[in-house]
Amino acid sequence: MVSSPHEAMHRIFQQDPGVFARAVRALGIPLDDPVSATPFPTDLTENRPLERRVDTLLSIETKKGKFLLAVEAQGKKVPEKPRNWAYYVAHLHAKYQMPAVLLVVCDSRSTAAWASEAVDFGPPEWPSLTLRPLVLGPDNVPVIDDPVQARRDIPLTVLSAVLHRRDPCAGAILKVLVDALKGLEARDPDTATIFVELTSQGLGETSAAATWRDLMTDLSFFTSPISEEIRAEGRAQGVAQGVAQGVAKGLTEAKIEDILLLLDHRDVHVSDADRDRITSCHDLDTLNRWFTRAIRATSVTEVFGEDRADTGE
């Protein structure tokens, strides 16, 4: 049952909202008198389903006690996010009766700087709540390019690779990570595979992802779907490149034969040196020009025209 003092202590502000401002002035908080006051419903229960979901939530226990760690991955600035984060922290504290820490992980320096700013909730004269997340980003997560350090802390090396994936140092991080994963595979292949997949996912479409795909060829022990996809893609690229090279070679050889056959049919004399020049040319555009000229040319000199005399054309 709600007591009368409880009712009185809050209902007085319904009667005279201005008493709030006058009372806190005694505390040195210079709030202005309200211009207007509109009663809002006091029931804060959600009347419709509203999904609020943190990216990762962990219960952490240390020697000093337990706390909740809420992890949010943030790729860009979203103005309403701090409001949601404040809700997460307050809700978690009330629901589990445990202190909560918000950790925001950013792969962008500007986003990390934005997320690191403390955000006050309430009037500027006296904010009732201040949100202060912990933020990890490219500027405070170290570049791990030392093999010993990588072997000592593979998870941190993976995080370093993901957060620095747009930086010039990404290749060096990935190189020591591959070496560390080779050692881990001998002890715990399942965990090693997980870190391979996390790295593959975390690099996205950056140039570092291409470097990682090249390095993955040294990780033949991995048979996860992602690693198999990477290898299959590499094989497909190799086949496609081989086919393209084969087609180009076939076209140039056919064009060379056409030029020589045409000149022979038109009784145009071709010296051994001229024949070598034609057969050693591998540039299809040049061969097409020569073929077009050979249709009417009365000498090989007219076929070559002003093209350079080197065999590469």
PDB file of C-alpha atoms in Angstrom:
ATOM      1  CA  MET A   1       0.000   0.000   0.000  1.00  0.00           C
ATOM      2  CA  VAL A   2       1.316   3.415  -0.939  1.00  0.00           C
ATOM      3  CA  SER A   3       1.799   5.594   2.117  1.00  0.00           C
ATOM      4  CA  SER A   4       0.448   9.113   2.468  1.00  0.00           C
ATOM      5  CA  PRO A   5       3.944  10.665   2.746  1.00  0.00           C
ATOM      6  CA  HIS A   6       4.860   9.019  -0.548  1.00  0.00           C
ATOM      7  CA  GLU A   7       1.792  10.501  -2.190  1.00  0.00           C
ATOM      8  CA  ALA A   8       2.365  13.922  -0.716  1.00  0.00           C
ATOM      9  CA  MET A   9       5.996  14.098  -1.696  1.00  0.00           C
ATOM     10  CA  HIS A  10       5.217  13.867  -5.396  1.00  0.00           C
ATOM     11  CA  ARG A  11       1.683  15.232  -5.640  1.00  0.00           C
ATOM     12  CA  ILE A  12       2.827  18.649  -4.436  1.00  0.00           C
ATOM     13  CA  PHE A  13       4.563  19.080  -7.778  1.00  0.00           C
ATOM     14  CA  GLN A  14       1.306  18.366  -9.568  1.00  0.00           C
ATOM     15  CA  GLN A  15      -0.308  21.125  -7.606  1.00  0.00           C
ATOM     16  CA  ASP A  16       2.445  23.689  -8.170  1.00  0.00           C
ATOM     17  CA  PRO A  17       5.109  22.683 -10.662  1.00  0.00           C
ATOM     18  CA  GLY A  18       6.999  25.884  -9.900  1.00  0.00           C
ATOM     19  CA  VAL A  19       7.905  24.610  -6.459  1.00  0.00           C
ATOM     20  CA  PHE A  20      10.440  22.328  -8.123  1.00  0.00           C
ATOM     21  CA  ALA A  21      12.458  25.229  -9.475  1.00  0.00           C
ATOM     22  CA  ARG A  22      12.228  27.236  -6.304  1.00  0.00           C
ATOM     23  CA  ALA A  23      13.272  24.346  -4.098  1.00  0.00           C
ATOM     24  CA  VAL A  24      16.366  23.381  -6.066  1.00  0.00           C
ATOM     25  CA  ARG A  25      17.601  26.979  -6.150  1.00  0.00           C
ATOM     26  CA  ALA A  26      18.531  26.488  -2.497  1.00  0.00           C
ATOM     27  CA  LEU A  27      20.937  23.811  -3.700  1.00  0.00           C
ATOM     28  CA  GLY A  28      22.652  26.256  -6.031  1.00  0.00           C
ATOM     29  CA  ILE A  29      20.991  24.903  -9.183  1.00  0.00           C
ATOM     30  CA  PRO A  30      19.738  27.894 -11.199  1.00  0.00           C
ATOM     31  CA  LEU A  31      16.593  26.448 -12.778  1.00  0.00           C
ATOM     32  CA  ASP A  32      14.121  28.930 -14.243  1.00  0.00           C
ATOM     33  CA  ASP A  33      10.490  28.990 -13.249  1.00  0.00           C
ATOM     34  CA  PRO A  34       8.389  26.813 -15.590  1.00  0.00           C
ATOM     35  CA  VAL A  35       6.433  28.618 -18.271  1.00  0.00           C
ATOM     36  CA  SER A  36       3.968  25.744 -18.585  1.00  0.00           C
ATOM     37  CA  ALA A  37       3.490  22.252 -17.250  1.00  0.00           C
ATOM     38  CA  THR A  38       1.583  19.423 -18.936  1.00  0.00           C
ATOM     39  CA  PRO A  39       0.757  16.247 -17.054  1.00  0.00           C
ATOM     40  CA  PHE A  40       1.906  13.062 -18.808  1.00  0.00           C
ATOM     41  CA  PRO A  41       0.767   9.502 -18.037  1.00  0.00           C
ATOM     42  CA  THR A  42       2.761   8.113 -15.148  1.00  0.00           C
ATOM     43  CA  ASP A  43       2.503   4.509 -16.351  1.00  0.00           C
ATOM     44  CA  LEU A  44       5.793   3.715 -18.096  1.00  0.00           C
ATOM     45  CA  THR A  45       4.784   0.170 -19.004  1.00  0.00           C
ATOM     46  CA  GLU A  46       5.195  -0.638 -22.697  1.00  0.00           C
ATOM     47  CA  ASN A  47       1.690  -1.029 -24.137  1.00  0.00           C
ATOM     48  CA  ARG A  48       3.014  -2.480 -27.385  1.00  0.00           C
ATOM     49  CA  PRO A  49       5.953  -4.798 -28.000  1.00  0.00           C
ATOM     50  CA  LEU A  50       9.117  -2.787 -28.391  1.00  0.00           C
ATOM     51  CA  GLU A  51      12.224  -4.769 -29.232  1.00  0.00           C
ATOM     52  CA  ARG A  52      15.381  -3.537 -27.596  1.00  0.00           C
ATOM     53  CA  ARG A  53      18.356  -5.757 -28.138  1.00  0.00           C
ATOM     54  CA  VAL A  54      21.986  -5.315 -27.152  1.00  0.00           C
ATOM     55  CA  ASP A  55      24.582  -6.914 -29.422  1.00  0.00           C
ATOM     56  CA  THR A  56      26.281  -9.017 -26.744  1.00  0.00           C
ATOM     57  CA  LEU A  57      25.552  -9.330 -23.023  1.00  0.00           C
ATOM     58  CA  LEU A  58      27.909 -11.080 -20.646  1.00  0.00           C
ATOM     59  CA  SER A  59      27.907 -11.650 -16.907  1.00  0.00           C
ATOM     60  CA  ILE A  60      31.447 -10.920 -15.745  1.00  0.00           C
ATOM     61  CA  GLU A  61      32.767 -12.099 -12.424  1.00  0.00           C
ATOM     62  CA  THR A  62      36.026 -10.811 -10.964  1.00  0.00           C
ATOM     63  CA  LYS A  63      37.686 -11.051  -7.572  1.00  0.00           C
ATOM     64  CA  LYS A  64      35.916  -7.878  -6.607  1.00  0.00           C
ATOM     65  CA  GLY A  65      32.467  -9.003  -7.688  1.00  0.00           C
ATOM     66  CA  LYS A  66      30.148  -9.340 -10.668  1.00  0.00           C
ATOM     67  CA  PHE A  67      28.875  -6.950 -13.297  1.00  0.00           C
ATOM     68  CA  LEU A  68      27.095  -7.075 -16.626  1.00  0.00           C
ATOM     69  CA  LEU A  69      28.983  -6.179 -19.779  1.00  0.00           C
ATOM     70  CA  ALA A  70      26.816  -4.928 -22.622  1.00  0.00           C
ATOM     71  CA  VAL A  71      28.760  -4.770 -25.888  1.00  0.00           C
ATOM     72  CA  GLU A  72      27.579  -2.672 -28.810  1.00  0.00           C
ATOM     73  CA  ALA A  73      29.292  -2.661 -32.204  1.00  0.00           C
ATOM     74  CA  GLN A  74      28.858   0.770 -33.764  1.00  0.00           C
ATOM     75  CA  GLY A  75      29.861   1.474 -37.339  1.00  0.00           C
ATOM     76  CA  LYS A  76      28.595   5.032 -37.691  1.00  0.00           C
ATOM     77  CA  LYS A  77      27.167   7.947 -35.753  1.00  0.00           C
ATOM     78  CA  VAL A  78      23.486   7.475 -34.907  1.00  0.00           C
ATOM     79  CA  PRO A  79      22.048  10.418 -32.937  1.00  0.00           C
ATOM     80  CA  GLU A  80      19.463   8.359 -31.053  1.00  0.00           C
ATOM     81  CA  LYS A  81      21.920   5.672 -29.965  1.00  0.00           C
ATOM     82  CA  PRO A  82      23.027   7.305 -26.672  1.00  0.00           C
ATOM     83  CA  ARG A  83      19.389   7.416 -25.611  1.00  0.00           C
ATOM     84  CA  ASN A  84      19.023   3.710 -26.310  1.00  0.00           C
ATOM     85  CA  TRP A  85      22.291   2.928 -24.541  1.00  0.00           C
ATOM     86  CA  ALA A  86      21.157   4.790 -21.437  1.00  0.00           C
ATOM     87  CA  TYR A  87      17.992   2.705 -21.469  1.00  0.00           C
ATOM     88  CA  TYR A  88      20.018  -0.498 -21.751  1.00  0.00           C
ATOM     89  CA  VAL A  89      22.184   0.338 -18.753  1.00  0.00           C
ATOM     90  CA  ALA A  90      19.275   1.416 -16.551  1.00  0.00           C
ATOM     91  CA  HIS A  91      17.110  -1.520 -17.609  1.00  0.00           C
ATOM     92  CA  LEU A  92      19.859  -4.070 -17.019  1.00  0.00           C
ATOM     93  CA  HIS A  93      20.646  -2.650 -13.614  1.00  0.00           C
ATOM     94  CA  ALA A  94      16.987  -2.798 -12.588  1.00  0.00           C
ATOM     95  CA  LYS A  95      16.273  -6.216 -14.099  1.00  0.00           C
ATOM     96  CA  TYR A  96      19.332  -8.101 -12.853  1.00  0.00           C
ATOM     97  CA  GLN A  97      20.165  -5.911  -9.838  1.00  0.00           C
ATOM     98  CA  MET A  98      23.768  -5.816 -10.975  1.00  0.00           C
ATOM     99  CA  PRO A  99      25.956  -2.926 -12.124  1.00  0.00           C
ATOM    100  CA  ALA A 100      26.222  -2.705 -15.889  1.00  0.00           C
ATOM    101  CA  VAL A 101      29.085  -1.497 -18.074  1.00  0.00           C
ATOM    102  CA  LEU A 102      28.482  -0.410 -21.663  1.00  0.00           C
ATOM    103  CA  LEU A 103      31.296  -1.169 -24.093  1.00  0.00           C
ATOM    104  CA  VAL A 104      31.066   0.356 -27.580  1.00  0.00           C
ATOM    105  CA  VAL A 105      33.402  -1.017 -30.241  1.00  0.00           C
ATOM    106  CA  CYS A 106      33.960   1.230 -33.274  1.00  0.00           C
ATOM    107  CA  ASP A 107      35.975   0.601 -36.427  1.00  0.00           C
ATOM    108  CA  SER A 108      35.950   4.284 -37.338  1.00  0.00           C
ATOM    109  CA  ARG A 109      38.003   6.923 -35.565  1.00  0.00           C
ATOM    110  CA  SER A 110      35.337   9.596 -35.930  1.00  0.00           C
ATOM    111  CA  THR A 111      32.637   7.243 -34.652  1.00  0.00           C
ATOM    112  CA  ALA A 112      34.795   6.235 -31.697  1.00  0.00           C
ATOM    113  CA  ALA A 113      35.375   9.890 -30.787  1.00  0.00           C
ATOM    114  CA  TRP A 114      31.630  10.537 -30.973  1.00  0.00           C
ATOM    115  CA  ALA A 115      30.751   7.488 -28.875  1.00  0.00           C
ATOM    116  CA  SER A 116      33.338   8.425 -26.231  1.00  0.00           C
ATOM    117  CA  GLU A 117      31.595  11.673 -25.362  1.00  0.00           C
ATOM    118  CA  ALA A 118      29.717  11.662 -22.066  1.00  0.00           C
ATOM    119  CA  VAL A 119      26.009  12.318 -22.635  1.00  0.00           C
ATOM    120  CA  ASP A 120      23.835  14.004 -20.010  1.00  0.00           C
ATOM    121  CA  PHE A 121      20.142  13.269 -19.726  1.00  0.00           C
ATOM    122  CA  GLY A 122      18.002  15.897 -18.072  1.00  0.00           C
ATOM    123  CA  PRO A 123      18.017  19.697 -18.015  1.00  0.00           C
ATOM    124  CA  PRO A 124      21.485  21.232 -18.421  1.00  0.00           C
ATOM    125  CA  GLU A 125      21.323  22.773 -14.976  1.00  0.00           C
ATOM    126  CA  TRP A 126      21.106  19.335 -13.325  1.00  0.00           C
ATOM    127  CA  PRO A 127      21.307  16.222 -15.478  1.00  0.00           C
ATOM    128  CA  SER A 128      19.734  13.255 -13.724  1.00  0.00           C
ATOM    129  CA  LEU A 129      21.794  10.695 -15.627  1.00  0.00           C
ATOM    130  CA  THR A 130      25.155  10.753 -17.387  1.00  0.00           C
ATOM    131  CA  LEU A 131      26.107   8.039 -19.863  1.00  0.00           C
ATOM    132  CA  ARG A 132      29.813   7.240 -20.028  1.00  0.00           C
ATOM    133  CA  PRO A 133      30.490   4.221 -22.242  1.00  0.00           C
ATOM    134  CA  LEU A 134      33.820   2.533 -22.594  1.00  0.00           C
ATOM    135  CA  VAL A 135      34.905   2.783 -26.227  1.00  0.00           C
ATOM    136  CA  LEU A 136      37.386   0.701 -28.188  1.00  0.00           C
ATOM    137  CA  GLY A 137      38.526   1.922 -31.586  1.00  0.00           C
ATOM    138  CA  PRO A 138      41.534   2.193 -33.901  1.00  0.00           C
ATOM    139  CA  ASP A 139      43.193   4.839 -31.721  1.00  0.00           C
ATOM    140  CA  ASN A 140      43.233   2.868 -28.462  1.00  0.00           C
ATOM    141  CA  VAL A 141      43.446  -0.758 -29.623  1.00  0.00           C
ATOM    142  CA  PRO A 142      47.137  -1.489 -30.293  1.00  0.00           C
ATOM    143  CA  VAL A 143      48.595  -2.596 -33.602  1.00  0.00           C
ATOM    144  CA  ILE A 144      49.778  -6.141 -32.949  1.00  0.00           C
ATOM    145  CA  ASP A 145      52.444  -6.969 -35.502  1.00  0.00           C
ATOM    146  CA  ASP A 146      54.839  -8.804 -33.188  1.00  0.00           C
ATOM    147  CA  PRO A 147      54.712 -12.632 -33.549  1.00  0.00           C
ATOM    148  CA  VAL A 148      55.298 -13.259 -29.845  1.00  0.00           C
ATOM    149  CA  GLN A 149      52.533 -10.889 -28.809  1.00  0.00           C
ATOM    150  CA  ALA A 150      50.185 -12.381 -31.408  1.00  0.00           C
ATOM    151  CA  ARG A 151      50.760 -15.908 -30.122  1.00  0.00           C
ATOM    152  CA  ARG A 152      50.243 -14.703 -26.566  1.00  0.00           C
ATOM    153  CA  ASP A 153      46.871 -13.063 -27.285  1.00  0.00           C
ATOM    154  CA  ILE A 154      45.168 -14.255 -30.463  1.00  0.00           C
ATOM    155  CA  PRO A 155      41.725 -12.752 -29.654  1.00  0.00           C
ATOM    156  CA  LEU A 156      43.229  -9.289 -29.183  1.00  0.00           C
ATOM    157  CA  THR A 157      45.174  -9.751 -32.424  1.00  0.00           C
ATOM    158  CA  VAL A 158      41.932 -10.548 -34.243  1.00  0.00           C
ATOM    159  CA  LEU A 159      40.341  -7.418 -32.780  1.00  0.00           C
ATOM    160  CA  SER A 160      43.413  -5.425 -33.791  1.00  0.00           C
ATOM    161  CA  ALA A 161      43.143  -6.715 -37.367  1.00  0.00           C
ATOM    162  CA  VAL A 162      39.437  -5.901 -37.595  1.00  0.00           C
ATOM    163  CA  LEU A 163      39.691  -2.384 -36.152  1.00  0.00           C
ATOM    164  CA  HIS A 164      42.799  -1.524 -38.197  1.00  0.00           C
ATOM    165  CA  ARG A 165      41.604  -3.172 -41.409  1.00  0.00           C
ATOM    166  CA  ARG A 166      41.604   0.151 -43.291  1.00  0.00           C
ATOM    167  CA  ASP A 167      45.091   1.098 -42.086  1.00  0.00           C
ATOM    168  CA  PRO A 168      48.408   0.381 -43.874  1.00  0.00           C
ATOM    169  CA  CYS A 169      49.452  -1.819 -40.942  1.00  0.00           C
ATOM    170  CA  ALA A 170      46.656  -4.350 -41.564  1.00  0.00           C
ATOM    171  CA  GLY A 171      48.829  -6.685 -43.630  1.00  0.00           C
ATOM    172  CA  ALA A 172      51.479  -6.933 -40.921  1.00  0.00           C
ATOM    173  CA  ILE A 173      48.831  -7.775 -38.320  1.00  0.00           C
ATOM    174  CA  LEU A 174      47.316 -10.471 -40.506  1.00  0.00           C
ATOM    175  CA  LYS A 175      50.698 -12.033 -41.202  1.00  0.00           C
ATOM    176  CA  VAL A 176      51.529 -12.564 -37.517  1.00  0.00           C
ATOM    177  CA  LEU A 177      47.944 -13.688 -36.905  1.00  0.00           C
ATOM    178  CA  VAL A 178      48.270 -16.496 -39.447  1.00  0.00           C
ATOM    179  CA  ASP A 179      51.481 -17.688 -37.806  1.00  0.00           C
ATOM    180  CA  ALA A 180      49.811 -17.620 -34.387  1.00  0.00           C
ATOM    181  CA  LEU A 181      46.807 -19.555 -35.686  1.00  0.00           C
ATOM    182  CA  LYS A 182      49.073 -22.281 -37.053  1.00  0.00           C
ATOM    183  CA  GLY A 183      50.377 -22.820 -33.544  1.00  0.00           C
ATOM    184  CA  LEU A 184      46.907 -22.755 -32.020  1.00  0.00           C
ATOM    185  CA  GLU A 185      45.652 -25.353 -34.507  1.00  0.00           C
ATOM    186  CA  ALA A 186      47.965 -27.978 -33.073  1.00  0.00           C
ATOM    187  CA  ARG A 187      46.423 -27.473 -29.620  1.00  0.00           C
ATOM    188  CA  ASP A 188      42.834 -26.482 -30.345  1.00  0.00           C
ATOM    189  CA  PRO A 189      41.741 -26.662 -34.014  1.00  0.00           C
ATOM    190  CA  ASP A 190      38.095 -25.794 -33.258  1.00  0.00           C
ATOM    191  CA  THR A 191      39.010 -22.523 -31.551  1.00  0.00           C
ATOM    192  CA  ALA A 192      41.506 -21.717 -34.301  1.00  0.00           C
ATOM    193  CA  THR A 193      38.735 -22.146 -36.884  1.00  0.00           C
ATOM    194  CA  ILE A 194      36.466 -19.759 -34.990  1.00  0.00           C
ATOM    195  CA  PHE A 195      39.127 -17.045 -35.035  1.00  0.00           C
ATOM    196  CA  VAL A 196      39.678 -17.573 -38.757  1.00  0.00           C
ATOM    197  CA  GLU A 197      35.980 -17.062 -39.406  1.00  0.00           C
ATOM    198  CA  LEU A 198      35.768 -14.009 -37.138  1.00  0.00           C
ATOM    199  CA  THR A 199      38.703 -12.444 -38.958  1.00  0.00           C
ATOM    200  CA  SER A 200      37.171 -13.213 -42.347  1.00  0.00           C
ATOM    201  CA  GLN A 201      33.872 -11.654 -41.328  1.00  0.00           C
ATOM    202  CA  GLY A 202      35.474  -8.661 -39.628  1.00  0.00           C
ATOM    203  CA  LEU A 203      37.617  -7.547 -42.557  1.00  0.00           C
ATOM    204  CA  GLY A 204      34.567  -6.904 -44.771  1.00  0.00           C
ATOM    205  CA  GLU A 205      35.265  -5.694 -48.297  1.00  0.00           C
ATOM    206  CA  THR A 206      38.515  -3.859 -47.564  1.00  0.00           C
ATOM    207  CA  SER A 207      41.812  -4.480 -49.307  1.00  0.00           C
ATOM    208  CA  ALA A 208      42.924  -6.258 -46.142  1.00  0.00           C
ATOM    209  CA  ALA A 209      40.340  -8.938 -46.937  1.00  0.00           C
ATOM    210  CA  ALA A 210      42.199  -9.720 -50.162  1.00  0.00           C
ATOM    211  CA  THR A 211      45.449  -9.975 -48.203  1.00  0.00           C
ATOM    212  CA  TRP A 212      43.759 -12.337 -45.774  1.00  0.00           C
ATOM    213  CA  ARG A 213      42.499 -14.521 -48.615  1.00  0.00           C
ATOM    214  CA  ASP A 214      46.049 -14.835 -49.925  1.00  0.00           C
ATOM    215  CA  LEU A 215      47.365 -15.727 -46.476  1.00  0.00           C
ATOM    216  CA  MET A 216      44.589 -18.266 -46.031  1.00  0.00           C
ATOM    217  CA  THR A 217      46.314 -20.549 -48.519  1.00  0.00           C
ATOM    218  CA  ASP A 218      48.807 -21.333 -45.711  1.00  0.00           C
ATOM    219  CA  LEU A 219      45.969 -22.462 -43.442  1.00  0.00           C
ATOM    220  CA  SER A 220      45.225 -25.758 -45.162  1.00  0.00           C
ATOM    221  CA  PHE A 221      44.012 -27.366 -41.937  1.00  0.00           C
ATOM    222  CA  PHE A 222      40.864 -25.202 -41.857  1.00  0.00           C
ATOM    223  CA  THR A 223      37.735 -26.780 -43.322  1.00  0.00           C
ATOM    224  CA  SER A 224      35.104 -24.315 -42.121  1.00  0.00           C
ATOM    225  CA  PRO A 225      32.463 -23.054 -44.583  1.00  0.00           C
ATOM    226  CA  ILE A 226      34.111 -19.636 -44.797  1.00  0.00           C
ATOM    227  CA  SER A 227      37.587 -21.021 -45.405  1.00  0.00           C
ATOM    228  CA  GLU A 228      36.248 -23.415 -48.040  1.00  0.00           C
ATOM    229  CA  GLU A 229      34.410 -20.521 -49.683  1.00  0.00           C
ATOM    230  CA  ILE A 230      37.625 -18.497 -49.764  1.00  0.00           C
ATOM    231  CA  ARG A 231      39.544 -21.355 -51.347  1.00  0.00           C
ATOM    232  CA  ALA A 232      36.772 -22.051 -53.843  1.00  0.00           C
ATOM    233  CA  GLU A 233      36.696 -18.398 -54.804  1.00  0.00           C
ATOM    234  CA  GLY A 234      40.462 -18.424 -55.286  1.00  0.00           C
ATOM    235  CA  ARG A 235      40.248 -21.510 -57.493  1.00  0.00           C
ATOM    236  CA  ALA A 236      37.435 -19.928 -59.521  1.00  0.00           C
ATOM    237  CA  GLN A 237      39.453 -16.759 -60.003  1.00  0.00           C
ATOM    238  CA  GLY A 238      42.427 -18.822 -61.153  1.00  0.00           C
ATOM    239  CA  VAL A 239      40.319 -20.752 -63.646  1.00  0.00           C
ATOM    240  CA  ALA A 240      38.734 -17.573 -64.969  1.00  0.00           C
ATOM    241  CA  GLN A 241      42.129 -15.936 -65.340  1.00  0.00           C
ATOM    242  CA  GLY A 242      43.482 -18.995 -67.160  1.00  0.00           C
ATOM    243  CA  VAL A 243      40.518 -19.085 -69.515  1.00  0.00           C
ATOM    244  CA  ALA A 244      40.899 -15.385 -70.285  1.00  0.00           C
ATOM    245  CA  GLN A 245      44.599 -15.803 -70.999  1.00  0.00           C
ATOM    246  CA  GLY A 246      43.918 -18.835 -73.191  1.00  0.00           C
ATOM    247  CA  VAL A 247      41.283 -16.984 -75.199  1.00  0.00           C
ATOM    248  CA  ALA A 248      43.581 -13.998 -75.716  1.00  0.00           C
ATOM    249  CA  LYS A 249      46.425 -16.255 -76.868  1.00  0.00           C
ATOM    250  CA  GLY A 250      44.140 -18.066 -79.299  1.00  0.00           C
ATOM    251  CA  LEU A 251      42.899 -14.811 -80.806  1.00  0.00           C
ATOM    252  CA  THR A 252      46.399 -13.425 -81.350  1.00  0.00           C
ATOM    253  CA  GLU A 253      47.649 -16.655 -82.930  1.00  0.00           C
ATOM    254  CA  ALA A 254      44.644 -16.767 -85.262  1.00  0.00           C
ATOM    255  CA  LYS A 255      45.142 -13.139 -86.260  1.00  0.00           C
ATOM    256  CA  ILE A 256      48.833 -13.750 -87.014  1.00  0.00           C
ATOM    257  CA  GLU A 257      47.897 -16.650 -89.285  1.00  0.00           C
ATOM    258  CA  ASP A 258      45.278 -14.485 -91.037  1.00  0.00           C
ATOM    259  CA  ILE A 259      47.804 -11.695 -91.729  1.00  0.00           C
ATOM    260  CA  LEU A 260      50.420 -14.065 -93.151  1.00  0.00           C
ATOM    261  CA  LEU A 261      47.836 -15.939 -95.212  1.00  0.00           C
ATOM    262  CA  LEU A 262      46.421 -12.707 -96.595  1.00  0.00           C
ATOM    263  CA  LEU A 263      49.839 -11.350 -97.572  1.00  0.00           C
ATOM    264  CA  ASP A 264      50.778 -14.656 -99.179  1.00  0.00           C
ATOM    265  CA  HIS A 265      47.496 -14.748-101.102  1.00  0.00           C
ATOM    266  CA  ARG A 266      48.135 -11.208-102.404  1.00  0.00           C
ATOM    267  CA  ASP A 267      51.751 -12.068-103.343  1.00  0.00           C
ATOM    268  CA  VAL A 268      53.239  -9.509-100.940  1.00  0.00           C
ATOM    269  CA  HIS A 269      56.827 -10.457-100.179  1.00  0.00           C
ATOM    270  CA  VAL A 270      57.486 -11.110 -96.455  1.00  0.00           C
ATOM    271  CA  SER A 271      61.094 -11.340 -95.355  1.00  0.00           C
ATOM    272  CA  ASP A 272      62.211 -13.539 -92.490  1.00  0.00           C
ATOM    273  CA  ALA A 273      62.682 -10.459 -90.289  1.00  0.00           C
ATOM    274  CA  ASP A 274      59.186  -9.188 -91.118  1.00  0.00           C
ATOM    275  CA  ARG A 275      57.712 -12.633 -90.467  1.00  0.00           C
ATOM    276  CA  ASP A 276      59.445 -12.754 -87.060  1.00  0.00           C
ATOM    277  CA  ARG A 277      58.071  -9.340 -86.215  1.00  0.00           C
ATOM    278  CA  ILE A 278      54.520 -10.418 -87.017  1.00  0.00           C
ATOM    279  CA  THR A 279      54.701 -13.769 -85.219  1.00  0.00           C
ATOM    280  CA  SER A 280      56.306 -12.244 -82.091  1.00  0.00           C
ATOM    281  CA  CYS A 281      53.606  -9.596 -81.677  1.00  0.00           C
ATOM    282  CA  HIS A 282      51.159 -10.363 -78.855  1.00  0.00           C
ATOM    283  CA  ASP A 283      49.099  -7.178 -78.938  1.00  0.00           C
ATOM    284  CA  LEU A 284      45.719  -7.900 -80.529  1.00  0.00           C
ATOM    285  CA  ASP A 285      44.983  -4.245 -81.338  1.00  0.00           C
ATOM    286  CA  THR A 286      48.243  -3.965 -83.281  1.00  0.00           C
ATOM    287  CA  LEU A 287      47.549  -7.202 -85.137  1.00  0.00           C
ATOM    288  CA  ASN A 288      44.086  -5.966 -86.083  1.00  0.00           C
ATOM    289  CA  ARG A 289      45.603  -2.772 -87.544  1.00  0.00           C
ATOM    290  CA  TRP A 290      48.099  -4.799 -89.540  1.00  0.00           C
ATOM    291  CA  PHE A 291      45.384  -7.086 -90.860  1.00  0.00           C
ATOM    292  CA  THR A 292      43.283  -4.116 -91.987  1.00  0.00           C
ATOM    293  CA  ARG A 293      46.274  -2.581 -93.798  1.00  0.00           C
ATOM    294  CA  ALA A 294      47.236  -5.928 -95.338  1.00  0.00           C
ATOM    295  CA  ILE A 295      43.960  -5.981 -97.262  1.00  0.00           C
ATOM    296  CA  ARG A 296      45.287  -3.274 -99.632  1.00  0.00           C
ATOM    297  CA  ALA A 297      49.008  -3.045 -98.875  1.00  0.00           C
ATOM    298  CA  THR A 298      51.513  -3.703-101.654  1.00  0.00           C
ATOM    299  CA  SER A 299      54.424  -4.138 -99.229  1.00  0.00           C
ATOM    300  CA  VAL A 300      55.045  -5.133 -95.630  1.00  0.00           C
ATOM    301  CA  THR A 301      56.258  -1.594 -94.968  1.00  0.00           C
ATOM    302  CA  GLU A 302      52.716  -0.369 -95.669  1.00  0.00           C
ATOM    303  CA  VAL A 303      51.350  -3.037 -93.304  1.00  0.00           C
ATOM    304  CA  PHE A 304      53.507  -1.878 -90.422  1.00  0.00           C
ATOM    305  CA  GLY A 305      52.858   1.776 -91.153  1.00  0.00           C
ATOM    306  CA  GLU A 306      54.076   4.027 -88.336  1.00  0.00           C
ATOM    307  CA  ASP A 307      53.884   1.333 -85.626  1.00  0.00           C
ATOM    308  CA  ARG A 308      56.951   0.910 -83.450  1.00  0.00           C
ATOM    309  CA  ALA A 309      59.511  -1.575 -84.671  1.00  0.00           C
ATOM    310  CA  ASP A 310      59.874  -3.442 -81.362  1.00  0.00           C
ATOM    311  CA  THR A 311      58.317  -6.863 -81.100  1.00  0.00           C
ATOM    312  CA  GLY A 312      56.048  -5.964 -78.183  1.00  0.00           C
ATOM    313  CA  GLU A 313      54.252  -3.320 -80.230  1.00  0.00           C
TER     314      GLU A 313
END
